[in-house]
Structures are given as C-alpha cells and as structure tokens.
Amino acid sequence: MTITADQRAELDQIRSATFTTRRATVPALEEILFEPLPVLDHGFVRVIDYMGDDSAVVQAARVSYGRGTKKVSEDEGLIRYLMRHWHSTPFEMCEIKYHVKLPIFVARQWIRHRTANVNEYSARYSILDREFYLPAPEHLAAQSSSNRQGRAGVLEGEEASRVMDLLREDAERCWRDYAWMLNEEIDGAEPVDPSRQGLARELARMNLTLNTYTQWYWKTDLLNLMNFLRLRADSHAQYEIRAYADVMVDAMERWVPLTSRAFRDYRMNAATISAPGLAVLRRMLAGEAVAQPDSGLSPREWRELMAVLGRPA
C-alpha cells in the first residue's frame, strides 16, 4: 500500500482533530480511527466513524436510560446470552463505517452482502488509478478438483512465472489502452493528442481488468458486520476477501470487545449440528459404535460431522 506525502499530511491533520461529545467513545478504536490498515498489496481498510459500544447493546436489550450495569461481568453475561440464543436486534443498535480500497473482483464478491450502505468510487466521473492486485507467490494456487470454488496446491516453476507475467502484462496493457482511449492528462499515460476527443469515461472503464483497485465507503450495523465476518473470516473463504475480514475482526475487537468474545465463542469458532447429526452424537455418547452406512447421514454429512468432532471419517 502506497500513501503519498500529501495523503499522509491529510491523514495526520484529520487524526489530530478532537471533539467533545456526550456520546460513548471507545479509546482502543479511536487509536486507529482514519488510519489506513494495509491489506493485500495496494489495499487498505480505514475505520471512518462508529456509533455505540458494548454498553449500547446492553442498553438496547434492557431498553434502559443508563449505559448498562455497574459490573462489566453482568454486561458480558447478557451479551453472551443474546449471542447464544440468537437475539439479534440489540446488536443492530451499533454501527460502523469503513473506507475500503480493494480489487474489483473482491468488491463484486463483497457486494453480495446486501445489508450495508455502500458508495463506491465512480469510474464514470473519475479516472481509476494504475494499481492492480497481483497475488504473492504463496497465494498463486491451482484450481481444486473437488471444489469448484476452492483452491488446491500452489503453482510453481515455469507455470507460476508465466501466470504472474500474464496477470501483470494484461493489467498494464489494458490500463494503457484505457488511458489512451480517455486521451486525458494522466501520470504514466501517453501525452494528450489534441486531434482526438477521447472516449467517455463510462465506456473506457469496461476495458480494465478485474484486479484493478476500486474504493468505497461501507457502513453497516454490528449484527450484519458479524454476519459478514462469520462467512468471510472463515478458513473456507477466498483468501483475498478473508484478508480484509481479518483486519475488520481486529477492529471489531477494539470496538466491542465483549461482543467480539461472544462472537468468537458462539459464531466463528462454534459449529452447528443438524438434527440427524445430533441423533448420531447421542448414540455415540450412549456407547454405540456408529458408522456412516447406518448413521442416516450422507457420506458428505458424515465427513463434516466427524470433522467437527475431531474424529476420523
């Protein structure tokens, strides 16, 4: 991630400003407010604003005038109860707003979570930067033969080198063609040709590769943030979006530490067992030797249950 001297000066000026408020503030989150947290090669996540804290969840649950109880342990107990029993609305009382810089293909995956307010950088109005995501060698993986959405082993040798060359060359060539079609003053582009009018920005952008970086503001409530992170910070999620989710998990832990602990215990690091799976578990606990053919589970369900139980399939 590259921050210019002018951008750093602007960030320092924003971060140096302080305000007096009666609203709840969280010192740990204030420490990183506005600061770009690097993700991938050119991306970042910035917390721009937030509303509420752990006590706001408690206050909403009790519909009280105060900021929760006098004992943090009581607040945490209530938050864990809410999380454990899937009481969701108190978590909607907290909101957070991020500024995210991310590759377009990650953005298109991210936008499937239709539970946020989003405003994206407009390539109809502005010109996209000459920045592209190129995977680190350890993330240049082959297609999985058993999972259409998954990766297998890492590419190596000539094939890996050729793939990296293609990704870089195609992105650079498409951006140069994009800049030529615009015929505008852009760093790294050919000089403007006064004899040409230039293609409209909204049309020229269609030539860019999906690893080109875009930016957006993404605002959501705590409940929907957790729904997003439960899926995207999971080990099965695509690496590139998981890299963003991991940074957001860290920010969430600064913001609402009590909720974050409950979230890890009852969502991220927990498992859901189906009714047939629970029946199998009860039979096992009763001392019965259960095998897949007589379990009532499909082979895939059986493997998944055994993985949850830490037993060989």
PDB file of C-alpha atoms in Angstrom:
ATOM      1  CA  MET A   1       0.000   0.000   0.000  1.00  0.00           C
ATOM      2  CA  THR A   2       1.398   3.388  -1.037  1.00  0.00           C
ATOM      3  CA  ILE A   3       0.482   6.588   0.809  1.00  0.00           C
ATOM      4  CA  THR A   4       1.759   9.819  -0.729  1.00  0.00           C
ATOM      5  CA  ALA A   5       3.237  12.611   1.365  1.00  0.00           C
ATOM      6  CA  ASP A   6       0.129  14.745   0.724  1.00  0.00           C
ATOM      7  CA  GLN A   7      -2.194  11.907   1.762  1.00  0.00           C
ATOM      8  CA  ARG A   8      -0.186  11.284   4.940  1.00  0.00           C
ATOM      9  CA  ALA A   9      -0.309  15.001   5.809  1.00  0.00           C
ATOM     10  CA  GLU A  10      -4.084  14.998   5.300  1.00  0.00           C
ATOM     11  CA  LEU A  11      -4.476  11.883   7.472  1.00  0.00           C
ATOM     12  CA  ASP A  12      -2.322  13.381  10.228  1.00  0.00           C
ATOM     13  CA  GLN A  13      -4.415  16.538  10.183  1.00  0.00           C
ATOM     14  CA  ILE A  14      -7.670  14.553  10.440  1.00  0.00           C
ATOM     15  CA  ARG A  15      -6.318  12.333  13.220  1.00  0.00           C
ATOM     16  CA  SER A  16      -5.061  15.326  15.211  1.00  0.00           C
ATOM     17  CA  ALA A  17      -8.547  16.844  15.486  1.00  0.00           C
ATOM     18  CA  THR A  18     -10.508  16.109  18.667  1.00  0.00           C
ATOM     19  CA  PHE A  19     -14.104  16.808  19.632  1.00  0.00           C
ATOM     20  CA  THR A  20     -16.065  16.989  22.863  1.00  0.00           C
ATOM     21  CA  THR A  21     -19.118  14.722  22.939  1.00  0.00           C
ATOM     22  CA  ARG A  22     -21.598  13.107  25.293  1.00  0.00           C
ATOM     23  CA  ARG A  23     -21.755  10.035  23.079  1.00  0.00           C
ATOM     24  CA  ALA A  24     -19.958   6.825  24.009  1.00  0.00           C
ATOM     25  CA  THR A  25     -16.438   6.623  22.584  1.00  0.00           C
ATOM     26  CA  VAL A  26     -14.029   3.686  22.594  1.00  0.00           C
ATOM     27  CA  PRO A  27     -10.360   4.660  23.188  1.00  0.00           C
ATOM     28  CA  ALA A  28      -8.969   1.478  21.607  1.00  0.00           C
ATOM     29  CA  LEU A  29     -10.869   2.157  18.366  1.00  0.00           C
ATOM     30  CA  GLU A  30     -10.079   5.873  18.487  1.00  0.00           C
ATOM     31  CA  GLU A  31      -6.385   4.901  18.303  1.00  0.00           C
ATOM     32  CA  ILE A  32      -6.790   3.600  14.743  1.00  0.00           C
ATOM     33  CA  LEU A  33      -9.589   5.912  13.583  1.00  0.00           C
ATOM     34  CA  PHE A  34      -8.934   7.128   9.995  1.00  0.00           C
ATOM     35  CA  GLU A  35      -5.643   5.192   9.844  1.00  0.00           C
ATOM     36  CA  PRO A  36      -5.259   3.019   6.684  1.00  0.00           C
ATOM     37  CA  LEU A  37      -4.663  -0.587   7.747  1.00  0.00           C
ATOM     38  CA  PRO A  38      -2.823  -2.356   4.896  1.00  0.00           C
ATOM     39  CA  VAL A  39      -4.443  -5.303   3.114  1.00  0.00           C
ATOM     40  CA  LEU A  40      -3.011  -7.224   0.124  1.00  0.00           C
ATOM     41  CA  ASP A  41      -0.506  -5.281  -1.999  1.00  0.00           C
ATOM     42  CA  HIS A  42      -2.233  -1.906  -2.501  1.00  0.00           C
ATOM     43  CA  GLY A  43      -5.442  -2.179  -0.455  1.00  0.00           C
ATOM     44  CA  PHE A  44      -6.460  -0.922   2.953  1.00  0.00           C
ATOM     45  CA  VAL A  45      -9.290  -0.715   5.477  1.00  0.00           C
ATOM     46  CA  ARG A  46      -9.963   2.504   7.422  1.00  0.00           C
ATOM     47  CA  VAL A  47     -12.499   2.961  10.196  1.00  0.00           C
ATOM     48  CA  ILE A  48     -14.093   6.321   9.415  1.00  0.00           C
ATOM     49  CA  ASP A  49     -16.840   6.555  12.034  1.00  0.00           C
ATOM     50  CA  TYR A  50     -18.801   4.475  14.524  1.00  0.00           C
ATOM     51  CA  MET A  51     -21.793   4.707  16.838  1.00  0.00           C
ATOM     52  CA  GLY A  52     -22.263   2.835  20.101  1.00  0.00           C
ATOM     53  CA  ASP A  53     -20.240   0.286  22.040  1.00  0.00           C
ATOM     54  CA  ASP A  54     -20.853  -2.865  24.093  1.00  0.00           C
ATOM     55  CA  SER A  55     -22.967  -0.902  26.554  1.00  0.00           C
ATOM     56  CA  ALA A  56     -25.248   0.216  23.720  1.00  0.00           C
ATOM     57  CA  VAL A  57     -26.091  -3.442  23.063  1.00  0.00           C
ATOM     58  CA  VAL A  58     -26.920  -3.939  26.741  1.00  0.00           C
ATOM     59  CA  GLN A  59     -28.869  -0.703  26.910  1.00  0.00           C
ATOM     60  CA  ALA A  60     -30.962  -1.689  23.885  1.00  0.00           C
ATOM     61  CA  ALA A  61     -31.626  -5.148  25.296  1.00  0.00           C
ATOM     62  CA  ARG A  62     -32.878  -3.661  28.556  1.00  0.00           C
ATOM     63  CA  VAL A  63     -34.411  -0.547  26.940  1.00  0.00           C
ATOM     64  CA  SER A  64     -32.907   1.443  29.813  1.00  0.00           C
ATOM     65  CA  TYR A  65     -31.809   5.045  30.288  1.00  0.00           C
ATOM     66  CA  GLY A  66     -28.367   4.063  31.561  1.00  0.00           C
ATOM     67  CA  ARG A  67     -25.225   2.743  29.891  1.00  0.00           C
ATOM     68  CA  GLY A  68     -25.661  -0.818  31.072  1.00  0.00           C
ATOM     69  CA  THR A  69     -24.962  -2.203  34.513  1.00  0.00           C
ATOM     70  CA  LYS A  70     -22.319  -1.226  37.024  1.00  0.00           C
ATOM     71  CA  LYS A  71     -20.490  -4.531  36.569  1.00  0.00           C
ATOM     72  CA  VAL A  72     -18.803  -5.397  33.261  1.00  0.00           C
ATOM     73  CA  SER A  73     -19.304  -9.083  34.067  1.00  0.00           C
ATOM     74  CA  GLU A  74     -23.082  -8.578  34.102  1.00  0.00           C
ATOM     75  CA  ASP A  75     -22.976  -6.772  30.764  1.00  0.00           C
ATOM     76  CA  GLU A  76     -20.860  -9.562  29.297  1.00  0.00           C
ATOM     77  CA  GLY A  77     -23.214 -12.192  30.671  1.00  0.00           C
ATOM     78  CA  LEU A  78     -26.167 -10.549  28.961  1.00  0.00           C
ATOM     79  CA  ILE A  79     -24.290 -10.119  25.667  1.00  0.00           C
ATOM     80  CA  ARG A  80     -23.290 -13.779  25.711  1.00  0.00           C
ATOM     81  CA  TYR A  81     -26.907 -14.751  26.419  1.00  0.00           C
ATOM     82  CA  LEU A  82     -28.092 -12.674  23.463  1.00  0.00           C
ATOM     83  CA  MET A  83     -25.478 -14.209  21.168  1.00  0.00           C
ATOM     84  CA  ARG A  84     -26.092 -17.735  22.408  1.00  0.00           C
ATOM     85  CA  HIS A  85     -29.843 -17.533  21.866  1.00  0.00           C
ATOM     86  CA  TRP A  86     -29.696 -15.631  18.562  1.00  0.00           C
ATOM     87  CA  HIS A  87     -31.337 -12.434  19.858  1.00  0.00           C
ATOM     88  CA  SER A  88     -30.245 -10.114  17.096  1.00  0.00           C
ATOM     89  CA  THR A  89     -31.882  -6.676  17.328  1.00  0.00           C
ATOM     90  CA  PRO A  90     -29.766  -5.286  20.228  1.00  0.00           C
ATOM     91  CA  PHE A  91     -26.674  -5.689  18.033  1.00  0.00           C
ATOM     92  CA  GLU A  92     -28.298  -3.561  15.331  1.00  0.00           C
ATOM     93  CA  MET A  93     -28.025  -0.520  17.630  1.00  0.00           C
ATOM     94  CA  CYS A  94     -24.284  -0.153  16.926  1.00  0.00           C
ATOM     95  CA  GLU A  95     -22.966   0.996  13.547  1.00  0.00           C
ATOM     96  CA  ILE A  96     -19.560   1.355  11.926  1.00  0.00           C
ATOM     97  CA  LYS A  97     -18.339   2.937   8.691  1.00  0.00           C
ATOM     98  CA  TYR A  98     -15.291   1.800   6.749  1.00  0.00           C
ATOM     99  CA  HIS A  99     -13.321   3.212   3.845  1.00  0.00           C
ATOM    100  CA  VAL A 100     -12.027   0.233   1.870  1.00  0.00           C
ATOM    101  CA  LYS A 101      -9.652   0.026  -1.077  1.00  0.00           C
ATOM    102  CA  LEU A 102      -9.971  -3.358  -2.770  1.00  0.00           C
ATOM    103  CA  PRO A 103      -9.665  -5.149  -6.141  1.00  0.00           C
ATOM    104  CA  ILE A 104     -12.811  -5.060  -8.246  1.00  0.00           C
ATOM    105  CA  PHE A 105     -13.227  -8.859  -8.199  1.00  0.00           C
ATOM    106  CA  VAL A 106     -13.194  -8.794  -4.377  1.00  0.00           C
ATOM    107  CA  ALA A 107     -15.719  -5.945  -4.379  1.00  0.00           C
ATOM    108  CA  ARG A 108     -18.083  -7.945  -6.572  1.00  0.00           C
ATOM    109  CA  GLN A 109     -17.943 -10.843  -4.117  1.00  0.00           C
ATOM    110  CA  TRP A 110     -18.305  -8.490  -1.133  1.00  0.00           C
ATOM    111  CA  ILE A 111     -21.363  -6.671  -2.524  1.00  0.00           C
ATOM    112  CA  ARG A 112     -23.381  -9.892  -2.321  1.00  0.00           C
ATOM    113  CA  HIS A 113     -23.819  -8.981   1.350  1.00  0.00           C
ATOM    114  CA  ARG A 114     -26.741  -6.631   0.707  1.00  0.00           C
ATOM    115  CA  THR A 115     -27.004  -5.394   4.293  1.00  0.00           C
ATOM    116  CA  ALA A 116     -24.885  -2.239   4.205  1.00  0.00           C
ATOM    117  CA  ASN A 117     -24.912   1.287   2.821  1.00  0.00           C
ATOM    118  CA  VAL A 118     -22.312   1.486   0.056  1.00  0.00           C
ATOM    119  CA  ASN A 119     -20.917   4.346  -2.002  1.00  0.00           C
ATOM    120  CA  GLU A 120     -18.229   3.330  -4.497  1.00  0.00           C
ATOM    121  CA  TYR A 121     -15.639   5.385  -6.359  1.00  0.00           C
ATOM    122  CA  SER A 122     -17.203   6.307  -9.693  1.00  0.00           C
ATOM    123  CA  ALA A 123     -15.219   5.490 -12.813  1.00  0.00           C
ATOM    124  CA  ARG A 124     -17.890   7.385 -14.787  1.00  0.00           C
ATOM    125  CA  TYR A 125     -16.758  10.565 -13.062  1.00  0.00           C
ATOM    126  CA  SER A 126     -13.120   9.921 -12.111  1.00  0.00           C
ATOM    127  CA  ILE A 127     -10.147   8.017 -13.509  1.00  0.00           C
ATOM    128  CA  LEU A 128      -9.064   4.811 -11.805  1.00  0.00           C
ATOM    129  CA  ASP A 129      -5.503   4.620 -10.516  1.00  0.00           C
ATOM    130  CA  ARG A 130      -2.842   2.477 -12.138  1.00  0.00           C
ATOM    131  CA  GLU A 131      -2.904  -0.083  -9.344  1.00  0.00           C
ATOM    132  CA  PHE A 132      -3.588  -3.808  -9.711  1.00  0.00           C
ATOM    133  CA  TYR A 133      -3.662  -6.741  -7.324  1.00  0.00           C
ATOM    134  CA  LEU A 134      -1.010  -9.359  -8.035  1.00  0.00           C
ATOM    135  CA  PRO A 135      -1.026 -12.417  -5.744  1.00  0.00           C
ATOM    136  CA  ALA A 136       2.019 -13.214  -3.652  1.00  0.00           C
ATOM    137  CA  PRO A 137       3.655 -16.487  -4.818  1.00  0.00           C
ATOM    138  CA  GLU A 138       2.224 -18.447  -1.876  1.00  0.00           C
ATOM    139  CA  HIS A 139      -1.309 -17.480  -2.941  1.00  0.00           C
ATOM    140  CA  LEU A 140      -0.938 -18.404  -6.601  1.00  0.00           C
ATOM    141  CA  ALA A 141      -2.947 -21.602  -6.245  1.00  0.00           C
ATOM    142  CA  ALA A 142      -4.288 -24.155  -8.700  1.00  0.00           C
ATOM    143  CA  GLN A 143      -7.978 -24.977  -9.143  1.00  0.00           C
ATOM    144  CA  SER A 144      -9.309 -27.599  -6.739  1.00  0.00           C
ATOM    145  CA  SER A 145     -10.532 -30.762  -8.443  1.00  0.00           C
ATOM    146  CA  SER A 146     -13.180 -31.396  -5.750  1.00  0.00           C
ATOM    147  CA  ASN A 147     -14.458 -27.861  -5.061  1.00  0.00           C
ATOM    148  CA  ARG A 148     -15.426 -25.555  -7.904  1.00  0.00           C
ATOM    149  CA  GLN A 149     -14.976 -22.533  -5.616  1.00  0.00           C
ATOM    150  CA  GLY A 150     -11.761 -23.747  -3.999  1.00  0.00           C
ATOM    151  CA  ARG A 151      -8.009 -23.810  -4.458  1.00  0.00           C
ATOM    152  CA  ALA A 152      -5.552 -26.683  -4.400  1.00  0.00           C
ATOM    153  CA  GLY A 153      -1.752 -26.690  -4.296  1.00  0.00           C
ATOM    154  CA  VAL A 154       0.384 -23.669  -5.141  1.00  0.00           C
ATOM    155  CA  LEU A 155       1.619 -23.278  -8.716  1.00  0.00           C
ATOM    156  CA  GLU A 156       5.377 -23.453  -9.085  1.00  0.00           C
ATOM    157  CA  GLY A 157       8.139 -23.153 -11.654  1.00  0.00           C
ATOM    158  CA  GLU A 158       7.541 -22.027 -15.219  1.00  0.00           C
ATOM    159  CA  GLU A 159       3.752 -22.200 -14.932  1.00  0.00           C
ATOM    160  CA  ALA A 160       3.726 -19.872 -11.908  1.00  0.00           C
ATOM    161  CA  SER A 161       6.124 -17.481 -13.616  1.00  0.00           C
ATOM    162  CA  ARG A 162       4.017 -17.461 -16.781  1.00  0.00           C
ATOM    163  CA  VAL A 163       0.786 -16.810 -14.851  1.00  0.00           C
ATOM    164  CA  MET A 164       2.348 -13.887 -12.964  1.00  0.00           C
ATOM    165  CA  ASP A 165       3.671 -12.421 -16.211  1.00  0.00           C
ATOM    166  CA  LEU A 166       0.237 -12.696 -17.832  1.00  0.00           C
ATOM    167  CA  LEU A 167      -1.534 -11.075 -14.876  1.00  0.00           C
ATOM    168  CA  ARG A 168       0.919  -8.188 -14.801  1.00  0.00           C
ATOM    169  CA  GLU A 169       1.166  -7.695 -18.563  1.00  0.00           C
ATOM    170  CA  ASP A 170      -2.584  -7.906 -19.181  1.00  0.00           C
ATOM    171  CA  ALA A 171      -3.358  -5.422 -16.404  1.00  0.00           C
ATOM    172  CA  GLU A 172      -0.697  -2.974 -17.591  1.00  0.00           C
ATOM    173  CA  ARG A 173      -1.728  -3.268 -21.256  1.00  0.00           C
ATOM    174  CA  CYS A 174      -5.428  -2.815 -20.509  1.00  0.00           C
ATOM    175  CA  TRP A 175      -4.700   0.228 -18.324  1.00  0.00           C
ATOM    176  CA  ARG A 176      -2.525   1.788 -21.055  1.00  0.00           C
ATOM    177  CA  ASP A 177      -5.337   1.229 -23.571  1.00  0.00           C
ATOM    178  CA  TYR A 178      -7.819   2.676 -21.059  1.00  0.00           C
ATOM    179  CA  ALA A 179      -5.641   5.769 -20.661  1.00  0.00           C
ATOM    180  CA  TRP A 180      -5.203   6.101 -24.433  1.00  0.00           C
ATOM    181  CA  MET A 181      -8.972   5.901 -25.005  1.00  0.00           C
ATOM    182  CA  LEU A 182      -9.555   8.639 -22.412  1.00  0.00           C
ATOM    183  CA  ASN A 183      -6.940  10.926 -24.007  1.00  0.00           C
ATOM    184  CA  GLU A 184      -6.534  12.880 -20.766  1.00  0.00           C
ATOM    185  CA  GLU A 185      -3.598  14.058 -18.660  1.00  0.00           C
ATOM    186  CA  ILE A 186      -2.756  11.013 -16.529  1.00  0.00           C
ATOM    187  CA  ASP A 187       0.537  10.052 -14.942  1.00  0.00           C
ATOM    188  CA  GLY A 188       2.041   7.154 -16.837  1.00  0.00           C
ATOM    189  CA  ALA A 189      -0.121   7.681 -19.936  1.00  0.00           C
ATOM    190  CA  GLU A 190       0.776   8.927 -23.400  1.00  0.00           C
ATOM    191  CA  PRO A 191       0.679  12.719 -23.918  1.00  0.00           C
ATOM    192  CA  VAL A 192      -2.719  14.133 -24.812  1.00  0.00           C
ATOM    193  CA  ASP A 193      -3.426  14.244 -28.559  1.00  0.00           C
ATOM    194  CA  PRO A 194      -5.388  17.465 -29.305  1.00  0.00           C
ATOM    195  CA  SER A 195      -6.722  15.942 -32.523  1.00  0.00           C
ATOM    196  CA  ARG A 196      -8.676  13.278 -30.609  1.00  0.00           C
ATOM    197  CA  GLN A 197     -11.763  13.827 -28.488  1.00  0.00           C
ATOM    198  CA  GLY A 198     -11.318  10.767 -26.282  1.00  0.00           C
ATOM    199  CA  LEU A 199     -13.818   8.102 -25.269  1.00  0.00           C
ATOM    200  CA  ALA A 200     -16.302   8.726 -22.457  1.00  0.00           C
ATOM    201  CA  ARG A 201     -15.016   7.552 -19.070  1.00  0.00           C
ATOM    202  CA  GLU A 202     -18.073   5.377 -18.541  1.00  0.00           C
ATOM    203  CA  LEU A 203     -17.188   3.420 -21.685  1.00  0.00           C
ATOM    204  CA  ALA A 204     -13.386   3.377 -21.370  1.00  0.00           C
ATOM    205  CA  ARG A 205     -13.588   1.697 -17.948  1.00  0.00           C
ATOM    206  CA  MET A 206     -15.009  -1.529 -19.414  1.00  0.00           C
ATOM    207  CA  ASN A 207     -11.555  -2.383 -20.753  1.00  0.00           C
ATOM    208  CA  LEU A 208      -9.967  -2.671 -17.303  1.00  0.00           C
ATOM    209  CA  THR A 209      -9.111  -5.992 -15.663  1.00  0.00           C
ATOM    210  CA  LEU A 210     -10.907  -7.169 -12.517  1.00  0.00           C
ATOM    211  CA  ASN A 211      -7.731  -6.919 -10.419  1.00  0.00           C
ATOM    212  CA  THR A 212      -7.828  -3.114 -10.793  1.00  0.00           C
ATOM    213  CA  TYR A 213      -8.372  -1.415  -7.438  1.00  0.00           C
ATOM    214  CA  THR A 214     -11.549   0.449  -6.577  1.00  0.00           C
ATOM    215  CA  GLN A 215     -12.634   2.128  -3.319  1.00  0.00           C
ATOM    216  CA  TRP A 216     -15.831   2.524  -1.357  1.00  0.00           C
ATOM    217  CA  TYR A 217     -17.398   3.636   1.883  1.00  0.00           C
ATOM    218  CA  TRP A 218     -19.171   0.719   3.553  1.00  0.00           C
ATOM    219  CA  LYS A 219     -21.442   1.362   6.548  1.00  0.00           C
ATOM    220  CA  THR A 220     -23.262  -1.381   8.429  1.00  0.00           C
ATOM    221  CA  ASP A 221     -24.625  -2.269  11.830  1.00  0.00           C
ATOM    222  CA  LEU A 222     -22.899  -4.642  14.233  1.00  0.00           C
ATOM    223  CA  LEU A 223     -25.275  -7.539  13.580  1.00  0.00           C
ATOM    224  CA  ASN A 224     -24.685  -7.500   9.836  1.00  0.00           C
ATOM    225  CA  LEU A 225     -20.969  -6.923  10.315  1.00  0.00           C
ATOM    226  CA  MET A 226     -20.842 -10.143  12.325  1.00  0.00           C
ATOM    227  CA  ASN A 227     -22.848 -11.971   9.650  1.00  0.00           C
ATOM    228  CA  PHE A 228     -20.308 -10.770   7.066  1.00  0.00           C
ATOM    229  CA  LEU A 229     -17.281 -11.712   9.182  1.00  0.00           C
ATOM    230  CA  ARG A 230     -18.670 -15.135  10.113  1.00  0.00           C
ATOM    231  CA  LEU A 231     -18.560 -16.051   6.424  1.00  0.00           C
ATOM    232  CA  ARG A 232     -15.616 -14.042   5.127  1.00  0.00           C
ATOM    233  CA  ALA A 233     -13.165 -14.524   8.026  1.00  0.00           C
ATOM    234  CA  ASP A 234     -13.763 -18.272   7.830  1.00  0.00           C
ATOM    235  CA  SER A 235     -10.923 -20.520   6.678  1.00  0.00           C
ATOM    236  CA  HIS A 236     -13.054 -21.655   3.696  1.00  0.00           C
ATOM    237  CA  ALA A 237     -13.471 -18.103   2.354  1.00  0.00           C
ATOM    238  CA  GLN A 238     -11.395 -16.897  -0.594  1.00  0.00           C
ATOM    239  CA  TYR A 239      -8.035 -15.653   0.678  1.00  0.00           C
ATOM    240  CA  GLU A 240      -8.320 -12.156  -0.779  1.00  0.00           C
ATOM    241  CA  ILE A 241     -11.619 -11.255   0.893  1.00  0.00           C
ATOM    242  CA  ARG A 242     -10.551 -13.080   4.054  1.00  0.00           C
ATOM    243  CA  ALA A 243      -7.537 -10.769   4.301  1.00  0.00           C
ATOM    244  CA  TYR A 244      -9.941  -7.816   4.572  1.00  0.00           C
ATOM    245  CA  ALA A 245     -12.221  -9.647   7.009  1.00  0.00           C
ATOM    246  CA  ASP A 246      -9.298 -10.455   9.314  1.00  0.00           C
ATOM    247  CA  VAL A 247      -8.403  -6.766   9.597  1.00  0.00           C
ATOM    248  CA  MET A 248     -12.052  -5.926  10.277  1.00  0.00           C
ATOM    249  CA  VAL A 249     -12.236  -8.573  13.003  1.00  0.00           C
ATOM    250  CA  ASP A 250      -9.285  -6.889  14.721  1.00  0.00           C
ATOM    251  CA  ALA A 251     -11.047  -3.505  14.514  1.00  0.00           C
ATOM    252  CA  MET A 252     -14.245  -5.034  15.872  1.00  0.00           C
ATOM    253  CA  GLU A 253     -12.351  -6.425  18.864  1.00  0.00           C
ATOM    254  CA  ARG A 254     -11.125  -2.916  19.631  1.00  0.00           C
ATOM    255  CA  TRP A 255     -14.635  -1.502  19.266  1.00  0.00           C
ATOM    256  CA  VAL A 256     -16.815  -4.045  21.113  1.00  0.00           C
ATOM    257  CA  PRO A 257     -14.555  -6.467  22.993  1.00  0.00           C
ATOM    258  CA  LEU A 258     -17.347  -8.147  24.986  1.00  0.00           C
ATOM    259  CA  THR A 259     -19.423  -8.754  21.867  1.00  0.00           C
ATOM    260  CA  SER A 260     -16.328  -9.908  19.988  1.00  0.00           C
ATOM    261  CA  ARG A 261     -15.536 -12.574  22.560  1.00  0.00           C
ATOM    262  CA  ALA A 262     -19.109 -13.865  22.410  1.00  0.00           C
ATOM    263  CA  PHE A 263     -18.991 -13.752  18.604  1.00  0.00           C
ATOM    264  CA  ARG A 264     -15.844 -15.886  18.524  1.00  0.00           C
ATOM    265  CA  ASP A 265     -17.269 -18.383  21.012  1.00  0.00           C
ATOM    266  CA  TYR A 266     -20.763 -18.759  19.549  1.00  0.00           C
ATOM    267  CA  ARG A 267     -20.274 -17.972  15.846  1.00  0.00           C
ATOM    268  CA  MET A 268     -16.740 -18.079  14.441  1.00  0.00           C
ATOM    269  CA  ASN A 269     -15.354 -20.949  16.487  1.00  0.00           C
ATOM    270  CA  ALA A 270     -18.629 -22.806  17.019  1.00  0.00           C
ATOM    271  CA  ALA A 271     -20.342 -25.493  14.962  1.00  0.00           C
ATOM    272  CA  THR A 272     -23.953 -26.194  14.055  1.00  0.00           C
ATOM    273  CA  ILE A 273     -25.071 -29.808  14.197  1.00  0.00           C
ATOM    274  CA  SER A 274     -28.183 -30.945  12.325  1.00  0.00           C
ATOM    275  CA  ALA A 275     -30.961 -32.963  13.944  1.00  0.00           C
ATOM    276  CA  PRO A 276     -29.738 -36.221  12.298  1.00  0.00           C
ATOM    277  CA  GLY A 277     -26.178 -35.353  13.321  1.00  0.00           C
ATOM    278  CA  LEU A 278     -27.303 -34.722  16.895  1.00  0.00           C
ATOM    279  CA  ALA A 279     -29.019 -38.121  16.918  1.00  0.00           C
ATOM    280  CA  VAL A 280     -25.732 -39.737  15.847  1.00  0.00           C
ATOM    281  CA  LEU A 281     -23.860 -37.862  18.579  1.00  0.00           C
ATOM    282  CA  ARG A 282     -26.329 -39.054  21.216  1.00  0.00           C
ATOM    283  CA  ARG A 283     -25.908 -42.638  20.049  1.00  0.00           C
ATOM    284  CA  MET A 284     -22.136 -42.275  20.322  1.00  0.00           C
ATOM    285  CA  LEU A 285     -22.386 -40.800  23.810  1.00  0.00           C
ATOM    286  CA  ALA A 286     -24.535 -43.759  24.804  1.00  0.00           C
ATOM    287  CA  GLY A 287     -21.642 -46.045  23.861  1.00  0.00           C
ATOM    288  CA  GLU A 288     -22.917 -47.232  20.484  1.00  0.00           C
ATOM    289  CA  ALA A 289     -20.397 -47.734  17.668  1.00  0.00           C
ATOM    290  CA  VAL A 290     -21.935 -45.772  14.785  1.00  0.00           C
ATOM    291  CA  ALA A 291     -20.662 -45.976  11.197  1.00  0.00           C
ATOM    292  CA  GLN A 292     -21.693 -43.908   8.205  1.00  0.00           C
ATOM    293  CA  PRO A 293     -23.851 -46.573   6.488  1.00  0.00           C
ATOM    294  CA  ASP A 294     -26.172 -46.851   9.497  1.00  0.00           C
ATOM    295  CA  SER A 295     -25.953 -43.224  10.614  1.00  0.00           C
ATOM    296  CA  GLY A 296     -28.711 -41.831   8.409  1.00  0.00           C
ATOM    297  CA  LEU A 297     -26.220 -39.268   7.086  1.00  0.00           C
ATOM    298  CA  SER A 298     -24.900 -38.907   3.560  1.00  0.00           C
ATOM    299  CA  PRO A 299     -21.135 -39.547   3.138  1.00  0.00           C
ATOM    300  CA  ARG A 300     -20.503 -35.817   2.932  1.00  0.00           C
ATOM    301  CA  GLU A 301     -22.606 -35.055   6.026  1.00  0.00           C
ATOM    302  CA  TRP A 302     -20.783 -37.827   7.876  1.00  0.00           C
ATOM    303  CA  ARG A 303     -17.364 -36.401   6.961  1.00  0.00           C
ATOM    304  CA  GLU A 304     -18.450 -32.936   8.072  1.00  0.00           C
ATOM    305  CA  LEU A 305     -19.767 -34.238  11.416  1.00  0.00           C
ATOM    306  CA  MET A 306     -16.598 -36.232  12.063  1.00  0.00           C
ATOM    307  CA  ALA A 307     -14.515 -33.136  11.260  1.00  0.00           C
ATOM    308  CA  VAL A 308     -16.495 -31.148  13.857  1.00  0.00           C
ATOM    309  CA  LEU A 309     -15.978 -33.920  16.419  1.00  0.00           C
ATOM    310  CA  GLY A 310     -12.287 -34.254  15.561  1.00  0.00           C
ATOM    311  CA  ARG A 311     -12.668 -37.908  14.671  1.00  0.00           C
ATOM    312  CA  PRO A 312     -11.509 -39.788  11.542  1.00  0.00           C
ATOM    313  CA  ALA A 313     -14.195 -40.187   8.881  1.00  0.00           C
TER     314      ALA A 313
END
